């Protein structure tokens, strides 16, 4: 397992904002203590040409020159462009590590799956997974599957990869919930809306079925948008998963015989470090 992480991702925050550095600040030492054999690498910030596969030049300029908040959820921070750039780079690096034969996880913030081609939203500035997928299509991969088990719909990923015949996208998410999309499937996009308080066994079964359908696409690479906010104790949604369910997701990845990389998305409870560890440990257990 290679963990892509840059401690500078902890350097921005807003008091009271749910997307805060604590979850990663506590996760990194926990993983290092429990898994001393895992490798840690700093991501490489990508050139703008890689970002432009997913975003418009105007969007890049808006993030780089921001002088005000993008919306109520998505503040402007000093150096937000550099923070978002490193997070996108970690997703790219994780995908490339997977294609080289390693399991890889991006432990970075900000997340990315709500950012669309032209809009920062939902705590997200660049669409990390979509950027990594489009980069991988130019580097050894012909077909890519994206499995998004974050509790919120990956509307930004969907908007960027929709109708791309080389990518299959599946999102398992609470509905209704932010951002209010993801009720319908179409083309290369499969959405699996989950009602609030759905029994966890039903939710896990739906996620497994989504993954199995993605594998029928016969991808060269699977990217997981790994959100941990479907946990029963998360403050932002009303889902019911427990730590062992995220371990089940990890075990599902372990059984796949294609390259896999996972990129951290949401998760806002105090238990996020343990949830990430449960997921990664089950993924890498022999």
Short mmCIF file of C-alpha atoms in Angstrom, two decimals:
data_model
loop_
_atom_site.label_atom_id
_atom_site.label_comp_id
_atom_site.label_asym_id
_atom_site.label_seq_id
_atom_site.Cartn_x
_atom_site.Cartn_y
_atom_site.Cartn_z
CA UNK A 1 0.00 0.00 0.00
CA UNK A 2 1.21 3.46 -0.93
CA UNK A 3 -0.36 6.42 0.88
CA UNK A 4 -0.10 9.72 -0.99
CA UNK A 5 -0.09 12.51 1.57
CA UNK A 6 1.22 16.03 1.98
CA UNK A 7 0.91 17.53 5.47
CA UNK A 8 0.40 20.97 3.92
CA UNK A 9 -3.17 19.89 3.18
CA UNK A 10 -3.86 20.54 6.87
CA UNK A 11 -3.01 24.23 6.62
CA UNK A 12 -6.44 25.64 5.81
CA UNK A 13 -9.65 25.66 7.82
CA UNK A 14 -12.65 27.72 8.89
CA UNK A 15 -13.92 27.47 12.48
CA UNK A 16 -17.03 25.31 12.60
CA UNK A 17 -16.71 24.11 9.00
CA UNK A 18 -17.23 20.33 8.73
CA UNK A 19 -14.41 19.96 6.18
CA UNK A 20 -11.66 20.49 8.73
CA UNK A 21 -8.11 19.16 9.02
CA UNK A 22 -8.70 17.12 12.19
CA UNK A 23 -9.82 13.95 10.42
CA UNK A 24 -6.61 13.73 8.39
CA UNK A 25 -4.36 15.06 11.15
CA UNK A 26 -5.47 12.11 13.28
CA UNK A 27 -5.57 9.55 10.47
CA UNK A 28 -1.96 9.86 9.28
CA UNK A 29 -0.28 8.98 12.60
CA UNK A 30 -2.77 6.20 13.25
CA UNK A 31 -2.00 4.54 9.91
CA UNK A 32 1.75 5.00 10.34
CA UNK A 33 1.60 3.39 13.78
CA UNK A 34 -0.55 0.42 12.77
CA UNK A 35 0.99 -0.21 9.35
CA UNK A 36 4.72 0.56 9.53
CA UNK A 37 5.36 -1.36 6.30
CA UNK A 38 3.17 0.92 4.18
CA UNK A 39 4.92 3.46 1.98
CA UNK A 40 4.24 7.20 2.19
CA UNK A 41 4.86 9.58 -0.69
CA UNK A 42 4.27 13.26 -1.24
CA UNK A 43 2.20 13.88 -4.37
CA UNK A 44 3.56 15.78 -7.33
CA UNK A 45 1.61 18.91 -8.25
CA UNK A 46 0.39 18.44 -11.82
CA UNK A 47 0.75 20.88 -14.66
CA UNK A 48 -2.32 22.77 -15.76
CA UNK A 49 -2.65 20.67 -18.91
CA UNK A 50 -3.77 17.76 -16.73
CA UNK A 51 -6.39 19.89 -14.99
CA UNK A 52 -7.66 21.20 -18.31
CA UNK A 53 -8.79 17.71 -19.28
CA UNK A 54 -11.55 18.14 -16.67
CA UNK A 55 -11.89 21.89 -16.12
CA UNK A 56 -12.14 25.03 -18.19
CA UNK A 57 -9.36 27.63 -18.28
CA UNK A 58 -11.81 30.06 -16.69
CA UNK A 59 -12.34 27.71 -13.74
CA UNK A 60 -8.61 27.40 -13.13
CA UNK A 61 -8.26 31.17 -13.24
CA UNK A 62 -11.16 31.61 -10.81
CA UNK A 63 -9.58 29.25 -8.25
CA UNK A 64 -6.13 30.80 -8.70
CA UNK A 65 -7.31 34.40 -8.38
CA UNK A 66 -10.13 33.89 -5.87
CA UNK A 67 -10.96 36.88 -3.70
CA UNK A 68 -14.28 35.73 -2.20
CA UNK A 69 -16.03 32.52 -1.18
CA UNK A 70 -17.30 30.32 -4.00
CA UNK A 71 -20.51 29.51 -2.12
CA UNK A 72 -21.67 29.05 1.48
CA UNK A 73 -20.03 25.61 1.67
CA UNK A 74 -16.86 26.32 -0.28
CA UNK A 75 -14.75 29.13 1.15
CA UNK A 76 -11.91 30.99 -0.43
CA UNK A 77 -8.70 30.25 1.47
CA UNK A 78 -5.19 31.65 1.04
CA UNK A 79 -3.31 29.38 -1.37
CA UNK A 80 -6.45 27.36 -2.10
CA UNK A 81 -5.23 26.80 -5.66
CA UNK A 82 -2.04 25.17 -4.39
CA UNK A 83 -3.97 23.04 -1.88
CA UNK A 84 -6.39 21.86 -4.55
CA UNK A 85 -3.53 21.28 -6.99
CA UNK A 86 -1.71 18.97 -4.58
CA UNK A 87 -4.90 17.04 -3.88
CA UNK A 88 -5.50 16.54 -7.60
CA UNK A 89 -1.87 15.48 -7.96
CA UNK A 90 -2.30 12.84 -5.26
CA UNK A 91 -5.25 11.37 -7.14
CA UNK A 92 -3.22 11.26 -10.35
CA UNK A 93 -0.26 9.68 -8.56
CA UNK A 94 -2.46 7.09 -6.86
CA UNK A 95 -3.95 6.07 -10.20
CA UNK A 96 -0.52 5.76 -11.78
CA UNK A 97 0.79 3.75 -8.82
CA UNK A 98 -2.15 1.38 -9.22
CA UNK A 99 -1.40 0.94 -12.91
CA UNK A 100 2.18 0.09 -11.89
CA UNK A 101 0.96 -2.70 -9.62
CA UNK A 102 0.57 -1.08 -6.19
CA UNK A 103 -2.52 -0.49 -4.10
CA UNK A 104 -2.73 3.25 -3.51
CA UNK A 105 -4.74 5.66 -1.40
CA UNK A 106 -4.82 9.46 -1.50
CA UNK A 107 -5.07 10.85 2.04
CA UNK A 108 -5.57 14.47 1.09
CA UNK A 109 -7.94 17.39 1.30
CA UNK A 110 -9.73 19.15 -0.25
CA UNK A 111 -12.05 16.48 -1.65
CA UNK A 112 -13.16 16.71 -5.25
CA UNK A 113 -16.25 14.86 -6.42
CA UNK A 114 -18.62 17.86 -6.30
CA UNK A 115 -16.46 20.18 -8.41
CA UNK A 116 -17.80 20.48 -11.94
CA UNK A 117 -15.99 21.66 -15.05
CA UNK A 118 -16.77 25.29 -14.24
CA UNK A 119 -17.76 25.42 -10.58
CA UNK A 120 -16.26 24.88 -7.14
CA UNK A 121 -18.88 23.56 -4.73
CA UNK A 122 -19.49 21.19 -1.84
CA UNK A 123 -16.05 21.75 -0.25
CA UNK A 124 -14.47 20.80 -3.62
CA UNK A 125 -12.34 22.91 -5.99
CA UNK A 126 -10.94 20.46 -8.56
CA UNK A 127 -12.56 17.16 -9.51
CA UNK A 128 -9.72 14.92 -8.32
CA UNK A 129 -11.06 11.54 -9.43
CA UNK A 130 -12.20 12.80 -12.82
CA UNK A 131 -8.80 14.43 -13.37
CA UNK A 132 -7.05 11.17 -12.42
CA UNK A 133 -9.31 9.14 -14.69
CA UNK A 134 -8.80 11.36 -17.71
CA UNK A 135 -5.05 11.42 -17.08
CA UNK A 136 -4.96 7.62 -16.86
CA UNK A 137 -6.74 7.32 -20.20
CA UNK A 138 -3.69 8.95 -21.70
CA UNK A 139 -1.33 6.71 -19.72
CA UNK A 140 -1.82 2.98 -20.26
CA UNK A 141 -5.55 2.69 -19.50
CA UNK A 142 -8.25 2.26 -22.12
CA UNK A 143 -11.28 1.77 -19.86
CA UNK A 144 -11.80 3.11 -16.35
CA UNK A 145 -14.48 2.47 -13.74
CA UNK A 146 -15.26 4.89 -10.90
CA UNK A 147 -16.99 3.56 -7.77
CA UNK A 148 -18.19 6.45 -5.59
CA UNK A 149 -19.44 5.31 -2.17
CA UNK A 150 -19.40 8.75 -0.56
CA UNK A 151 -22.73 9.54 1.12
CA UNK A 152 -23.30 12.45 -1.28
CA UNK A 153 -23.83 12.17 -5.00
CA UNK A 154 -20.66 12.69 -7.03
CA UNK A 155 -22.30 15.27 -9.26
CA UNK A 156 -19.05 16.86 -10.38
CA UNK A 157 -17.48 13.56 -11.40
CA UNK A 158 -20.68 12.64 -13.18
CA UNK A 159 -20.86 15.92 -15.07
CA UNK A 160 -17.27 15.61 -16.28
CA UNK A 161 -17.27 11.94 -17.31
CA UNK A 162 -20.85 11.68 -18.59
CA UNK A 163 -21.08 10.22 -22.10
CA UNK A 164 -17.40 9.28 -22.14
CA UNK A 165 -17.45 5.78 -23.62
CA UNK A 166 -14.14 4.91 -21.94
CA UNK A 167 -15.43 5.55 -18.41
CA UNK A 168 -18.15 3.87 -16.35
CA UNK A 169 -19.32 5.76 -13.25
CA UNK A 170 -21.41 4.53 -10.32
CA UNK A 171 -22.47 6.60 -7.31
CA UNK A 172 -24.14 5.15 -4.21
CA UNK A 173 -25.48 8.03 -2.14
CA UNK A 174 -28.22 9.31 0.11
CA UNK A 175 -31.17 10.81 -1.71
CA UNK A 176 -32.60 13.26 -0.95
CA UNK A 177 -29.49 15.04 0.29
CA UNK A 178 -26.92 17.57 -0.92
CA UNK A 179 -26.47 18.38 -3.80
CA UNK A 180 -29.93 17.16 -4.80
CA UNK A 181 -28.80 15.27 -7.91
CA UNK A 182 -28.24 11.60 -8.68
CA UNK A 183 -31.80 10.27 -8.84
CA UNK A 184 -31.52 8.91 -12.39
CA UNK A 185 -29.09 6.77 -14.37
CA UNK A 186 -28.17 7.32 -18.01
CA UNK A 187 -25.59 6.19 -20.53
CA UNK A 188 -22.31 5.41 -18.77
CA UNK A 189 -23.64 6.69 -15.41
CA UNK A 190 -25.36 4.47 -12.83
CA UNK A 191 -26.84 6.21 -9.81
CA UNK A 192 -27.97 4.27 -6.75
CA UNK A 193 -30.01 6.56 -4.48
CA UNK A 194 -30.29 5.37 -0.88
CA UNK A 195 -33.10 6.67 1.31
CA UNK A 196 -32.24 8.06 4.76
CA UNK A 197 -32.08 5.36 7.45
CA UNK A 198 -31.93 2.53 4.91
CA UNK A 199 -30.87 -0.69 6.70
CA UNK A 200 -27.12 -1.05 6.41
CA UNK A 201 -27.26 -4.55 4.88
CA UNK A 202 -29.40 -3.19 2.05
CA UNK A 203 -27.01 -0.29 1.51
CA UNK A 204 -23.94 -2.58 1.43
CA UNK A 205 -25.68 -4.94 -1.00
CA UNK A 206 -26.45 -2.03 -3.31
CA UNK A 207 -22.81 -0.88 -3.23
CA UNK A 208 -21.61 -4.40 -4.01
CA UNK A 209 -24.01 -4.72 -6.93
CA UNK A 210 -22.84 -1.36 -8.26
CA UNK A 211 -19.24 -2.57 -8.11
CA UNK A 212 -20.04 -5.84 -9.85
CA UNK A 213 -21.76 -3.99 -12.68
CA UNK A 214 -18.71 -1.73 -13.05
CA UNK A 215 -16.48 -4.78 -13.35
CA UNK A 216 -18.58 -6.05 -16.26
CA UNK A 217 -17.29 -2.98 -18.11
CA UNK A 218 -13.90 -4.76 -17.98
CA UNK A 219 -11.93 -1.70 -16.86
CA UNK A 220 -8.15 -1.50 -16.83
CA UNK A 221 -8.35 0.58 -13.65
CA UNK A 222 -10.87 1.07 -10.86
CA UNK A 223 -10.91 4.37 -8.99
CA UNK A 224 -12.83 4.53 -5.71
CA UNK A 225 -14.18 7.84 -4.47
CA UNK A 226 -13.89 6.78 -0.85
CA UNK A 227 -16.16 8.85 1.35
CA UNK A 228 -16.79 7.81 4.94
CA UNK A 229 -19.84 9.95 5.62
CA UNK A 230 -22.30 7.07 5.17
CA UNK A 231 -21.25 6.09 8.71
CA UNK A 232 -24.11 6.00 11.20
CA UNK A 233 -22.43 8.65 13.35
CA UNK A 234 -21.78 11.19 10.60
CA UNK A 235 -23.34 14.58 11.33
CA UNK A 236 -24.26 15.56 7.77
CA UNK A 237 -26.43 12.68 6.53
CA UNK A 238 -28.74 9.97 7.86
CA UNK A 239 -27.19 6.71 6.73
CA UNK A 240 -26.43 3.64 8.82
CA UNK A 241 -23.11 2.05 7.88
CA UNK A 242 -20.76 0.78 10.59
CA UNK A 243 -16.96 0.31 10.55
CA UNK A 244 -17.26 -3.31 9.45
CA UNK A 245 -19.21 -2.19 6.38
CA UNK A 246 -16.31 -0.05 5.22
CA UNK A 247 -14.12 -3.08 5.86
CA UNK A 248 -16.46 -4.99 3.56
CA UNK A 249 -15.88 -2.36 0.88
CA UNK A 250 -12.14 -2.80 1.32
CA UNK A 251 -12.44 -6.57 1.13
CA UNK A 252 -14.37 -6.16 -2.12
CA UNK A 253 -11.43 -4.25 -3.58
CA UNK A 254 -9.00 -6.92 -2.40
CA UNK A 255 -10.89 -9.54 -4.42
CA UNK A 256 -10.58 -7.56 -7.66
CA UNK A 257 -7.84 -8.63 -10.05
CA UNK A 258 -7.38 -5.23 -11.73
CA UNK A 259 -5.46 -2.13 -10.57
CA UNK A 260 -7.29 -0.15 -7.88
CA UNK A 261 -6.69 3.28 -6.35
CA UNK A 262 -8.86 5.04 -3.77
CA UNK A 263 -9.15 8.78 -3.22
CA UNK A 264 -10.51 10.27 0.01
CA UNK A 265 -13.71 12.26 -0.34
CA UNK A 266 -15.99 13.08 2.64
CA UNK A 267 -16.50 11.84 6.17
CA UNK A 268 -17.07 14.23 9.05
CA UNK A 269 -17.40 12.21 12.23
CA UNK A 270 -14.69 11.85 14.87
CA UNK A 271 -14.43 8.18 13.92
CA UNK A 272 -13.14 8.83 10.39
CA UNK A 273 -9.55 7.67 11.17
CA UNK A 274 -10.86 4.30 12.36
CA UNK A 275 -13.19 4.01 9.37
CA UNK A 276 -10.34 4.68 6.95
CA UNK A 277 -8.17 2.14 8.74
CA UNK A 278 -10.93 -0.49 8.62
CA UNK A 279 -11.30 0.05 4.87
CA UNK A 280 -7.59 0.04 4.06
CA UNK A 281 -6.75 -2.86 6.37
CA UNK A 282 -9.39 -5.10 4.82
CA UNK A 283 -8.25 -4.06 1.33
CA UNK A 284 -4.65 -5.02 1.98
CA UNK A 285 -5.14 -8.10 4.20
CA UNK A 286 -3.86 -11.33 2.70
#
